[in-house]
PDB file of N, CA and C in Angstrom:
ATOM      1  N   MET A   1      -6.287  12.074  21.009  1.00  0.00           N
ATOM      2  CA  MET A   1      -5.309  11.112  21.476  1.00  0.00           C
ATOM      3  C   MET A   1      -4.407  10.736  20.297  1.00  0.00           C
ATOM      4  N   THR A   2      -3.104  10.891  20.476  1.00  0.00           N
ATOM      5  CA  THR A   2      -2.158  10.445  19.478  1.00  0.00           C
ATOM      6  C   THR A   2      -1.121   9.543  20.137  1.00  0.00           C
ATOM      7  N   VAL A   3      -0.959   8.384  19.577  1.00  0.00           N
ATOM      8  CA  VAL A   3       0.124   7.489  19.980  1.00  0.00           C
ATOM      9  C   VAL A   3       0.928   7.179  18.730  1.00  0.00           C
ATOM     10  N   TYR A   4       2.138   6.733  18.950  1.00  0.00           N
ATOM     11  CA  TYR A   4       3.098   6.545  17.849  1.00  0.00           C
ATOM     12  C   TYR A   4       3.651   5.142  17.915  1.00  0.00           C
ATOM     13  N   ILE A   5       4.044   4.620  16.739  1.00  0.00           N
ATOM     14  CA  ILE A   5       4.616   3.273  16.663  1.00  0.00           C
ATOM     15  C   ILE A   5       5.783   3.289  15.663  1.00  0.00           C
ATOM     16  N   ASP A   6       6.869   2.619  16.041  1.00  0.00           N
ATOM     17  CA  ASP A   6       7.990   2.504  15.110  1.00  0.00           C
ATOM     18  C   ASP A   6       7.908   1.177  14.366  1.00  0.00           C
ATOM     19  N   PRO A   7       8.667   1.036  13.294  1.00  0.00           N
ATOM     20  CA  PRO A   7       8.618  -0.202  12.487  1.00  0.00           C
ATOM     21  C   PRO A   7       9.033  -1.411  13.336  1.00  0.00           C
ATOM     22  N   PRO A   8       8.505  -2.577  13.021  1.00  0.00           N
ATOM     23  CA  PRO A   8       8.899  -3.777  13.752  1.00  0.00           C
ATOM     24  C   PRO A   8      10.312  -4.211  13.360  1.00  0.00           C
ATOM     25  N   ALA A   9      11.286  -3.730  14.098  1.00  0.00           N
ATOM     26  CA  ALA A   9      12.698  -3.996  13.773  1.00  0.00           C
ATOM     27  C   ALA A   9      13.489  -4.526  14.946  1.00  0.00           C
ATOM     28  N   TRP A  10      12.842  -4.711  16.099  1.00  0.00           N
ATOM     29  CA  TRP A  10      13.549  -5.085  17.325  1.00  0.00           C
ATOM     30  C   TRP A  10      13.351  -6.581  17.573  1.00  0.00           C
ATOM     31  N   PRO A  11      14.430  -7.383  17.480  1.00  0.00           N
ATOM     32  CA  PRO A  11      14.298  -8.824  17.660  1.00  0.00           C
ATOM     33  C   PRO A  11      14.135  -9.237  19.123  1.00  0.00           C
ATOM     34  N   GLY A  12      13.361 -10.292  19.309  1.00  0.00           N
ATOM     35  CA  GLY A  12      13.201 -10.863  20.652  1.00  0.00           C
ATOM     36  C   GLY A  12      12.235 -12.020  20.612  1.00  0.00           C
ATOM     37  N   HIS A  13      12.581 -13.099  21.295  1.00  0.00           N
ATOM     38  CA  HIS A  13      11.709 -14.256  21.415  1.00  0.00           C
ATOM     39  C   HIS A  13      11.302 -14.809  20.026  1.00  0.00           C
ATOM     40  N   GLY A  14      12.220 -14.758  19.063  1.00  0.00           N
ATOM     41  CA  GLY A  14      11.976 -15.351  17.757  1.00  0.00           C
ATOM     42  C   GLY A  14      11.092 -14.534  16.827  1.00  0.00           C
ATOM     43  N   ARG A  15      10.871 -13.256  17.153  1.00  0.00           N
ATOM     44  CA  ARG A  15      10.051 -12.400  16.272  1.00  0.00           C
ATOM     45  C   ARG A  15      10.560 -10.968  16.334  1.00  0.00           C
ATOM     46  N   LEU A  16       9.963 -10.090  15.515  1.00  0.00           N
ATOM     47  CA  LEU A  16      10.321  -8.685  15.522  1.00  0.00           C
ATOM     48  C   LEU A  16       9.239  -7.893  16.247  1.00  0.00           C
ATOM     49  N   TRP A  17       9.645  -6.777  16.885  1.00  0.00           N
ATOM     50  CA  TRP A  17       8.748  -6.000  17.714  1.00  0.00           C
ATOM     51  C   TRP A  17       8.830  -4.509  17.358  1.00  0.00           C
ATOM     52  N   SER A  18       7.734  -3.820  17.597  1.00  0.00           N
ATOM     53  CA  SER A  18       7.647  -2.363  17.499  1.00  0.00           C
ATOM     54  C   SER A  18       7.468  -1.808  18.896  1.00  0.00           C
ATOM     55  N   HIS A  19       7.668  -0.494  19.006  1.00  0.00           N
ATOM     56  CA  HIS A  19       7.428   0.217  20.265  1.00  0.00           C
ATOM     57  C   HIS A  19       6.254   1.161  20.072  1.00  0.00           C
ATOM     58  N   LEU A  20       5.282   1.080  20.952  1.00  0.00           N
ATOM     59  CA  LEU A  20       4.113   1.943  20.937  1.00  0.00           C
ATOM     60  C   LEU A  20       4.258   2.930  22.083  1.00  0.00           C
ATOM     61  N   VAL A  21       4.210   4.245  21.785  1.00  0.00           N
ATOM     62  CA  VAL A  21       4.434   5.276  22.799  1.00  0.00           C
ATOM     63  C   VAL A  21       3.405   6.398  22.691  1.00  0.00           C
ATOM     64  N   SER A  22       3.332   7.186  23.753  1.00  0.00           N
ATOM     65  CA  SER A  22       2.529   8.405  23.768  1.00  0.00           C
ATOM     66  C   SER A  22       3.457   9.577  23.982  1.00  0.00           C
ATOM     67  N   ASP A  23       3.071  10.739  23.488  1.00  0.00           N
ATOM     68  CA  ASP A  23       3.833  11.963  23.780  1.00  0.00           C
ATOM     69  C   ASP A  23       3.069  12.830  24.766  1.00  0.00           C
ATOM     70  N   VAL A  24       2.035  12.260  25.412  1.00  0.00           N
ATOM     71  CA  VAL A  24       1.215  13.014  26.361  1.00  0.00           C
ATOM     72  C   VAL A  24       1.288  12.402  27.760  1.00  0.00           C
ATOM     73  N   SER A  25       0.915  11.117  27.883  1.00  0.00           N
ATOM     74  CA  SER A  25       0.890  10.482  29.196  1.00  0.00           C
ATOM     75  C   SER A  25       0.846   8.960  29.066  1.00  0.00           C
ATOM     76  N   PHE A  26       1.210   8.307  30.147  1.00  0.00           N
ATOM     77  CA  PHE A  26       1.104   6.851  30.179  1.00  0.00           C
ATOM     78  C   PHE A  26      -0.353   6.451  30.245  1.00  0.00           C
ATOM     79  N   ASP A  27      -1.182   7.255  30.871  1.00  0.00           N
ATOM     80  CA  ASP A  27      -2.621   6.942  30.930  1.00  0.00           C
ATOM     81  C   ASP A  27      -3.186   6.837  29.515  1.00  0.00           C
ATOM     82  N   GLU A  28      -2.831   7.785  28.668  1.00  0.00           N
ATOM     83  CA  GLU A  28      -3.292   7.773  27.266  1.00  0.00           C
ATOM     84  C   GLU A  28      -2.795   6.499  26.552  1.00  0.00           C
ATOM     85  N   LEU A  29      -1.547   6.163  26.788  1.00  0.00           N
ATOM     86  CA  LEU A  29      -0.953   4.983  26.166  1.00  0.00           C
ATOM     87  C   LEU A  29      -1.648   3.707  26.633  1.00  0.00           C
ATOM     88  N   HIS A  30      -1.878   3.586  27.942  1.00  0.00           N
ATOM     89  CA  HIS A  30      -2.561   2.405  28.465  1.00  0.00           C
ATOM     90  C   HIS A  30      -3.964   2.272  27.889  1.00  0.00           C
ATOM     91  N   LEU A  31      -4.659   3.374  27.757  1.00  0.00           N
ATOM     92  CA  LEU A  31      -6.016   3.357  27.207  1.00  0.00           C
ATOM     93  C   LEU A  31      -6.017   2.849  25.745  1.00  0.00           C
ATOM     94  N   PHE A  32      -5.090   3.368  24.951  1.00  0.00           N
ATOM     95  CA  PHE A  32      -4.977   2.933  23.555  1.00  0.00           C
ATOM     96  C   PHE A  32      -4.640   1.467  23.469  1.00  0.00           C
ATOM     97  N   ALA A  33      -3.661   1.026  24.243  1.00  0.00           N
ATOM     98  CA  ALA A  33      -3.229  -0.390  24.219  1.00  0.00           C
ATOM     99  C   ALA A  33      -4.379  -1.287  24.652  1.00  0.00           C
ATOM    100  N   ALA A  34      -5.116  -0.897  25.655  1.00  0.00           N
ATOM    101  CA  ALA A  34      -6.253  -1.701  26.117  1.00  0.00           C
ATOM    102  C   ALA A  34      -7.279  -1.834  25.006  1.00  0.00           C
ATOM    103  N   GLY A  35      -7.515  -0.751  24.246  1.00  0.00           N
ATOM    104  CA  GLY A  35      -8.442  -0.798  23.136  1.00  0.00           C
ATOM    105  C   GLY A  35      -8.032  -1.774  22.043  1.00  0.00           C
ATOM    106  N   LEU A  36      -6.708  -1.993  21.931  1.00  0.00           N
ATOM    107  CA  LEU A  36      -6.211  -2.984  20.978  1.00  0.00           C
ATOM    108  C   LEU A  36      -6.206  -4.407  21.541  1.00  0.00           C
ATOM    109  N   GLY A  37      -6.461  -4.505  22.835  1.00  0.00           N
ATOM    110  CA  GLY A  37      -6.398  -5.828  23.475  1.00  0.00           C
ATOM    111  C   GLY A  37      -4.998  -6.244  23.825  1.00  0.00           C
ATOM    112  N   VAL A  38      -4.083  -5.285  23.923  1.00  0.00           N
ATOM    113  CA  VAL A  38      -2.694  -5.562  24.256  1.00  0.00           C
ATOM    114  C   VAL A  38      -2.615  -5.732  25.784  1.00  0.00           C
ATOM    115  N   PRO A  39      -2.063  -6.836  26.253  1.00  0.00           N
ATOM    116  CA  PRO A  39      -1.993  -7.049  27.716  1.00  0.00           C
ATOM    117  C   PRO A  39      -1.028  -6.074  28.389  1.00  0.00           C
ATOM    118  N   ARG A  40      -1.354  -5.691  29.602  1.00  0.00           N
ATOM    119  CA  ARG A  40      -0.550  -4.742  30.360  1.00  0.00           C
ATOM    120  C   ARG A  40       0.882  -5.230  30.540  1.00  0.00           C
ATOM    121  N   ARG A  41       1.064  -6.545  30.532  1.00  0.00           N
ATOM    122  CA  ARG A  41       2.416  -7.099  30.706  1.00  0.00           C
ATOM    123  C   ARG A  41       3.341  -6.713  29.539  1.00  0.00           C
ATOM    124  N   ALA A  42       2.784  -6.238  28.432  1.00  0.00           N
ATOM    125  CA  ALA A  42       3.580  -5.815  27.279  1.00  0.00           C
ATOM    126  C   ALA A  42       4.162  -4.413  27.478  1.00  0.00           C
ATOM    127  N   PHE A  43       3.774  -3.743  28.563  1.00  0.00           N
ATOM    128  CA  PHE A  43       4.299  -2.413  28.879  1.00  0.00           C
ATOM    129  C   PHE A  43       5.668  -2.569  29.538  1.00  0.00           C
ATOM    130  N   GLU A  44       6.646  -1.841  28.992  1.00  0.00           N
ATOM    131  CA  GLU A  44       8.001  -1.896  29.530  1.00  0.00           C
ATOM    132  C   GLU A  44       8.540  -0.485  29.738  1.00  0.00           C
ATOM    133  N   ARG A  45       8.532  -0.009  30.982  1.00  0.00           N
ATOM    134  CA  ARG A  45       9.054   1.286  31.421  1.00  0.00           C
ATOM    135  C   ARG A  45       8.342   2.478  30.805  1.00  0.00           C
ATOM    136  N   ASP A  46       8.364   2.636  29.457  1.00  0.00           N
ATOM    137  CA  ASP A  46       7.790   3.838  28.850  1.00  0.00           C
ATOM    138  C   ASP A  46       7.130   3.535  27.488  1.00  0.00           C
ATOM    139  N   HIS A  47       6.974   2.255  27.168  1.00  0.00           N
ATOM    140  CA  HIS A  47       6.392   1.874  25.885  1.00  0.00           C
ATOM    141  C   HIS A  47       5.755   0.487  25.982  1.00  0.00           C
ATOM    142  N   TYR A  48       4.941   0.185  25.006  1.00  0.00           N
ATOM    143  CA  TYR A  48       4.445  -1.185  24.836  1.00  0.00           C
ATOM    144  C   TYR A  48       5.225  -1.843  23.719  1.00  0.00           C
ATOM    145  N   ASP A  49       5.562  -3.103  23.925  1.00  0.00           N
ATOM    146  CA  ASP A  49       6.167  -3.907  22.861  1.00  0.00           C
ATOM    147  C   ASP A  49       5.030  -4.533  22.075  1.00  0.00           C
ATOM    148  N   ILE A  50       5.013  -4.289  20.771  1.00  0.00           N
ATOM    149  CA  ILE A  50       3.959  -4.786  19.885  1.00  0.00           C
ATOM    150  C   ILE A  50       4.596  -5.708  18.856  1.00  0.00           C
ATOM    151  N   PRO A  51       4.146  -6.971  18.771  1.00  0.00           N
ATOM    152  CA  PRO A  51       4.719  -7.897  17.788  1.00  0.00           C
ATOM    153  C   PRO A  51       4.397  -7.465  16.365  1.00  0.00           C
ATOM    154  N   ALA A  52       5.258  -7.793  15.446  1.00  0.00           N
ATOM    155  CA  ALA A  52       5.128  -7.372  14.052  1.00  0.00           C
ATOM    156  C   ALA A  52       3.756  -7.710  13.461  1.00  0.00           C
ATOM    157  N   HIS A  53       3.179  -8.830  13.831  1.00  0.00           N
ATOM    158  CA  HIS A  53       1.883  -9.204  13.264  1.00  0.00           C
ATOM    159  C   HIS A  53       0.725  -8.330  13.763  1.00  0.00           C
ATOM    160  N   ARG A  54       0.973  -7.504  14.789  1.00  0.00           N
ATOM    161  CA  ARG A  54      -0.069  -6.572  15.298  1.00  0.00           C
ATOM    162  C   ARG A  54       0.196  -5.124  14.878  1.00  0.00           C
ATOM    163  N   TYR A  55       1.270  -4.892  14.157  1.00  0.00           N
ATOM    164  CA  TYR A  55       1.642  -3.540  13.730  1.00  0.00           C
ATOM    165  C   TYR A  55       0.506  -2.880  12.947  1.00  0.00           C
ATOM    166  N   ALA A  56      -0.003  -3.538  11.932  1.00  0.00           N
ATOM    167  CA  ALA A  56      -1.077  -2.973  11.115  1.00  0.00           C
ATOM    168  C   ALA A  56      -2.341  -2.700  11.944  1.00  0.00           C
ATOM    169  N   ASP A  57      -2.611  -3.553  12.920  1.00  0.00           N
ATOM    170  CA  ASP A  57      -3.774  -3.308  13.794  1.00  0.00           C
ATOM    171  C   ASP A  57      -3.627  -1.995  14.549  1.00  0.00           C
ATOM    172  N   ALA A  58      -2.419  -1.733  15.050  1.00  0.00           N
ATOM    173  CA  ALA A  58      -2.168  -0.484  15.784  1.00  0.00           C
ATOM    174  C   ALA A  58      -2.311   0.732  14.871  1.00  0.00           C
ATOM    175  N   VAL A  59      -1.827   0.632  13.644  1.00  0.00           N
ATOM    176  CA  VAL A  59      -1.925   1.740  12.689  1.00  0.00           C
ATOM    177  C   VAL A  59      -3.391   1.968  12.308  1.00  0.00           C
ATOM    178  N   ARG A  60      -4.113   0.891  12.065  1.00  0.00           N
ATOM    179  CA  ARG A  60      -5.550   1.024  11.736  1.00  0.00           C
ATOM    180  C   ARG A  60      -6.322   1.686  12.882  1.00  0.00           C
ATOM    181  N   ALA A  61      -5.897   1.430  14.114  1.00  0.00           N
ATOM    182  CA  ALA A  61      -6.568   1.999  15.285  1.00  0.00           C
ATOM    183  C   ALA A  61      -6.174   3.461  15.521  1.00  0.00           C
ATOM    184  N   GLY A  62      -5.182   3.953  14.760  1.00  0.00           N
ATOM    185  CA  GLY A  62      -4.829   5.368  14.864  1.00  0.00           C
ATOM    186  C   GLY A  62      -3.408   5.672  15.267  1.00  0.00           C
ATOM    187  N   ALA A  63      -2.580   4.672  15.518  1.00  0.00           N
ATOM    188  CA  ALA A  63      -1.179   4.937  15.836  1.00  0.00           C
ATOM    189  C   ALA A  63      -0.483   5.556  14.628  1.00  0.00           C
ATOM    190  N   VAL A  64       0.319   6.550  14.865  1.00  0.00           N
ATOM    191  CA  VAL A  64       1.052   7.246  13.806  1.00  0.00           C
ATOM    192  C   VAL A  64       2.412   6.567  13.624  1.00  0.00           C
ATOM    193  N   GLU A  65       2.721   6.210  12.378  1.00  0.00           N
ATOM    194  CA  GLU A  65       3.975   5.555  12.075  1.00  0.00           C
ATOM    195  C   GLU A  65       5.119   6.565  12.084  1.00  0.00           C
ATOM    196  N   VAL A  66       6.147   6.265  12.881  1.00  0.00           N
ATOM    197  CA  VAL A  66       7.341   7.112  12.964  1.00  0.00           C
ATOM    198  C   VAL A  66       8.573   6.226  13.029  1.00  0.00           C
ATOM    199  N   SER A  67       9.728   6.835  12.863  1.00  0.00           N
ATOM    200  CA  SER A  67      10.982   6.085  12.974  1.00  0.00           C
ATOM    201  C   SER A  67      11.294   5.790  14.444  1.00  0.00           C
ATOM    202  N   SER A  68      12.228   4.882  14.651  1.00  0.00           N
ATOM    203  CA  SER A  68      12.653   4.563  16.019  1.00  0.00           C
ATOM    204  C   SER A  68      13.299   5.755  16.687  1.00  0.00           C
ATOM    205  N   ARG A  69      14.039   6.537  15.922  1.00  0.00           N
ATOM    206  CA  ARG A  69      14.638   7.755  16.493  1.00  0.00           C
ATOM    207  C   ARG A  69      13.573   8.745  16.926  1.00  0.00           C
ATOM    208  N   GLU A  70      12.509   8.824  16.153  1.00  0.00           N
ATOM    209  CA  GLU A  70      11.415   9.729  16.481  1.00  0.00           C
ATOM    210  C   GLU A  70      10.718   9.271  17.755  1.00  0.00           C
ATOM    211  N   VAL A  71      10.581   7.981  17.972  1.00  0.00           N
ATOM    212  CA  VAL A  71       9.979   7.459  19.204  1.00  0.00           C
ATOM    213  C   VAL A  71      10.761   7.984  20.401  1.00  0.00           C
ATOM    214  N   VAL A  72      12.069   7.878  20.356  1.00  0.00           N
ATOM    215  CA  VAL A  72      12.920   8.325  21.460  1.00  0.00           C
ATOM    216  C   VAL A  72      12.784   9.854  21.636  1.00  0.00           C
ATOM    217  N   ARG A  73      12.792  10.593  20.536  1.00  0.00           N
ATOM    218  CA  ARG A  73      12.652  12.042  20.590  1.00  0.00           C
ATOM    219  C   ARG A  73      11.326  12.444  21.239  1.00  0.00           C
ATOM    220  N   LEU A  74      10.231  11.774  20.837  1.00  0.00           N
ATOM    221  CA  LEU A  74       8.914  12.057  21.391  1.00  0.00           C
ATOM    222  C   LEU A  74       8.870  11.794  22.895  1.00  0.00           C
ATOM    223  N   LEU A  75       9.444  10.678  23.308  1.00  0.00           N
ATOM    224  CA  LEU A  75       9.455  10.357  24.741  1.00  0.00           C
ATOM    225  C   LEU A  75      10.247  11.373  25.541  1.00  0.00           C
ATOM    226  N   HIS A  76      11.416  11.753  25.039  1.00  0.00           N
ATOM    227  CA  HIS A  76      12.231  12.758  25.719  1.00  0.00           C
ATOM    228  C   HIS A  76      11.493  14.106  25.760  1.00  0.00           C
ATOM    229  N   GLY A  77      10.927  14.502  24.653  1.00  0.00           N
ATOM    230  CA  GLY A  77      10.231  15.795  24.581  1.00  0.00           C
ATOM    231  C   GLY A  77       9.046  15.882  25.534  1.00  0.00           C
ATOM    232  N   ALA A  78       8.387  14.754  25.774  1.00  0.00           N
ATOM    233  CA  ALA A  78       7.241  14.730  26.678  1.00  0.00           C
ATOM    234  C   ALA A  78       7.645  14.492  28.132  1.00  0.00           C
ATOM    235  N   GLY A  79       8.932  14.233  28.354  1.00  0.00           N
ATOM    236  CA  GLY A  79       9.382  13.936  29.709  1.00  0.00           C
ATOM    237  C   GLY A  79       8.955  12.554  30.187  1.00  0.00           C
ATOM    238  N   LEU A  80       8.692  11.647  29.248  1.00  0.00           N
ATOM    239  CA  LEU A  80       8.214  10.307  29.599  1.00  0.00           C
ATOM    240  C   LEU A  80       9.270   9.223  29.462  1.00  0.00           C
ATOM    241  N   ARG A  81      10.454   9.557  29.015  1.00  0.00           N
ATOM    242  CA  ARG A  81      11.501   8.547  28.797  1.00  0.00           C
ATOM    243  C   ARG A  81      11.949   7.989  30.122  1.00  0.00           C
ATOM    244  N   ARG A  82      11.927   6.679  30.255  1.00  0.00           N
ATOM    245  CA  ARG A  82      12.408   5.980  31.446  1.00  0.00           C
ATOM    246  C   ARG A  82      13.487   5.002  31.045  1.00  0.00           C
ATOM    247  N   ARG A  83      14.660   5.249  31.509  1.00  0.00           N
ATOM    248  CA  ARG A  83      15.765   4.331  31.233  1.00  0.00           C
ATOM    249  C   ARG A  83      15.729   3.183  32.236  1.00  0.00           C
ATOM    250  N   LYS A  84      16.350   2.072  31.883  1.00  0.00           N
ATOM    251  CA  LYS A  84      16.412   0.947  32.807  1.00  0.00           C
ATOM    252  C   LYS A  84      17.026   1.399  34.116  1.00  0.00           C
ATOM    253  N   GLY A  85      16.401   1.031  35.218  1.00  0.00           N
ATOM    254  CA  GLY A  85      16.916   1.369  36.543  1.00  0.00           C
ATOM    255  C   GLY A  85      16.600   2.780  37.003  1.00  0.00           C
ATOM    256  N   ALA A  86      15.937   3.579  36.183  1.00  0.00           N
ATOM    257  CA  ALA A  86      15.616   4.954  36.575  1.00  0.00           C
ATOM    258  C   ALA A  86      14.470   4.958  37.575  1.00  0.00           C
ATOM    259  N   ALA A  87      14.565   5.822  38.527  1.00  0.00           N
ATOM    260  CA  ALA A  87      13.508   5.951  39.546  1.00  0.00           C
ATOM    261  C   ALA A  87      12.473   6.947  39.097  1.00  0.00           C
ATOM    262  N   GLY A  88      11.335   6.934  39.745  1.00  0.00           N
ATOM    263  CA  GLY A  88      10.280   7.911  39.453  1.00  0.00           C
ATOM    264  C   GLY A  88       9.249   7.380  38.491  1.00  0.00           C
ATOM    265  N   ARG A  89       8.106   8.055  38.453  1.00  0.00           N
ATOM    266  CA  ARG A  89       6.982   7.651  37.608  1.00  0.00           C
ATOM    267  C   ARG A  89       6.409   8.889  36.916  1.00  0.00           C
ATOM    268  N   PRO A  90       7.120   9.428  35.915  1.00  0.00           N
ATOM    269  CA  PRO A  90       6.610  10.627  35.221  1.00  0.00           C
ATOM    270  C   PRO A  90       5.420  10.306  34.344  1.00  0.00           C
ATOM    271  N   GLY A  91       4.629  11.304  34.052  1.00  0.00           N
ATOM    272  CA  GLY A  91       3.638  11.210  32.993  1.00  0.00           C
ATOM    273  C   GLY A  91       2.349  10.476  33.329  1.00  0.00           C
ATOM    274  N   GLY A  92       2.050  10.203  34.561  1.00  0.00           N
ATOM    275  CA  GLY A  92       0.803   9.516  34.861  1.00  0.00           C
ATOM    276  C   GLY A  92       1.054   8.213  35.563  1.00  0.00           C
ATOM    277  N   THR A  93       0.009   7.434  35.720  1.00  0.00           N
ATOM    278  CA  THR A  93       0.125   6.193  36.457  1.00  0.00           C
ATOM    279  C   THR A  93       0.579   5.069  35.556  1.00  0.00           C
ATOM    280  N   THR A  94       1.073   4.015  36.164  1.00  0.00           N
ATOM    281  CA  THR A  94       1.446   2.825  35.402  1.00  0.00           C
ATOM    282  C   THR A  94       0.774   1.608  35.952  1.00  0.00           C
TER     283      THR A  94
END
């Protein structure tokens, strides 16, 4: 199982956030996030939003650090990218 995380650079709700993604399936991603104790409500279309203070926890658990561009490339390459308003449920269950 490999999941990926980008640096916490995305502002929202008074803090910075990272994106946690899989290049295999959403099932794999949900399993990893559950192991970290990340609530399912943090899942948004094709990634989990991870607050900056949990970044190191994700890396210690095995998430591979990549750039934000690499996150998008991985999602596209796996066919898991979901844009806002896009229909369909690729890559497993949500």
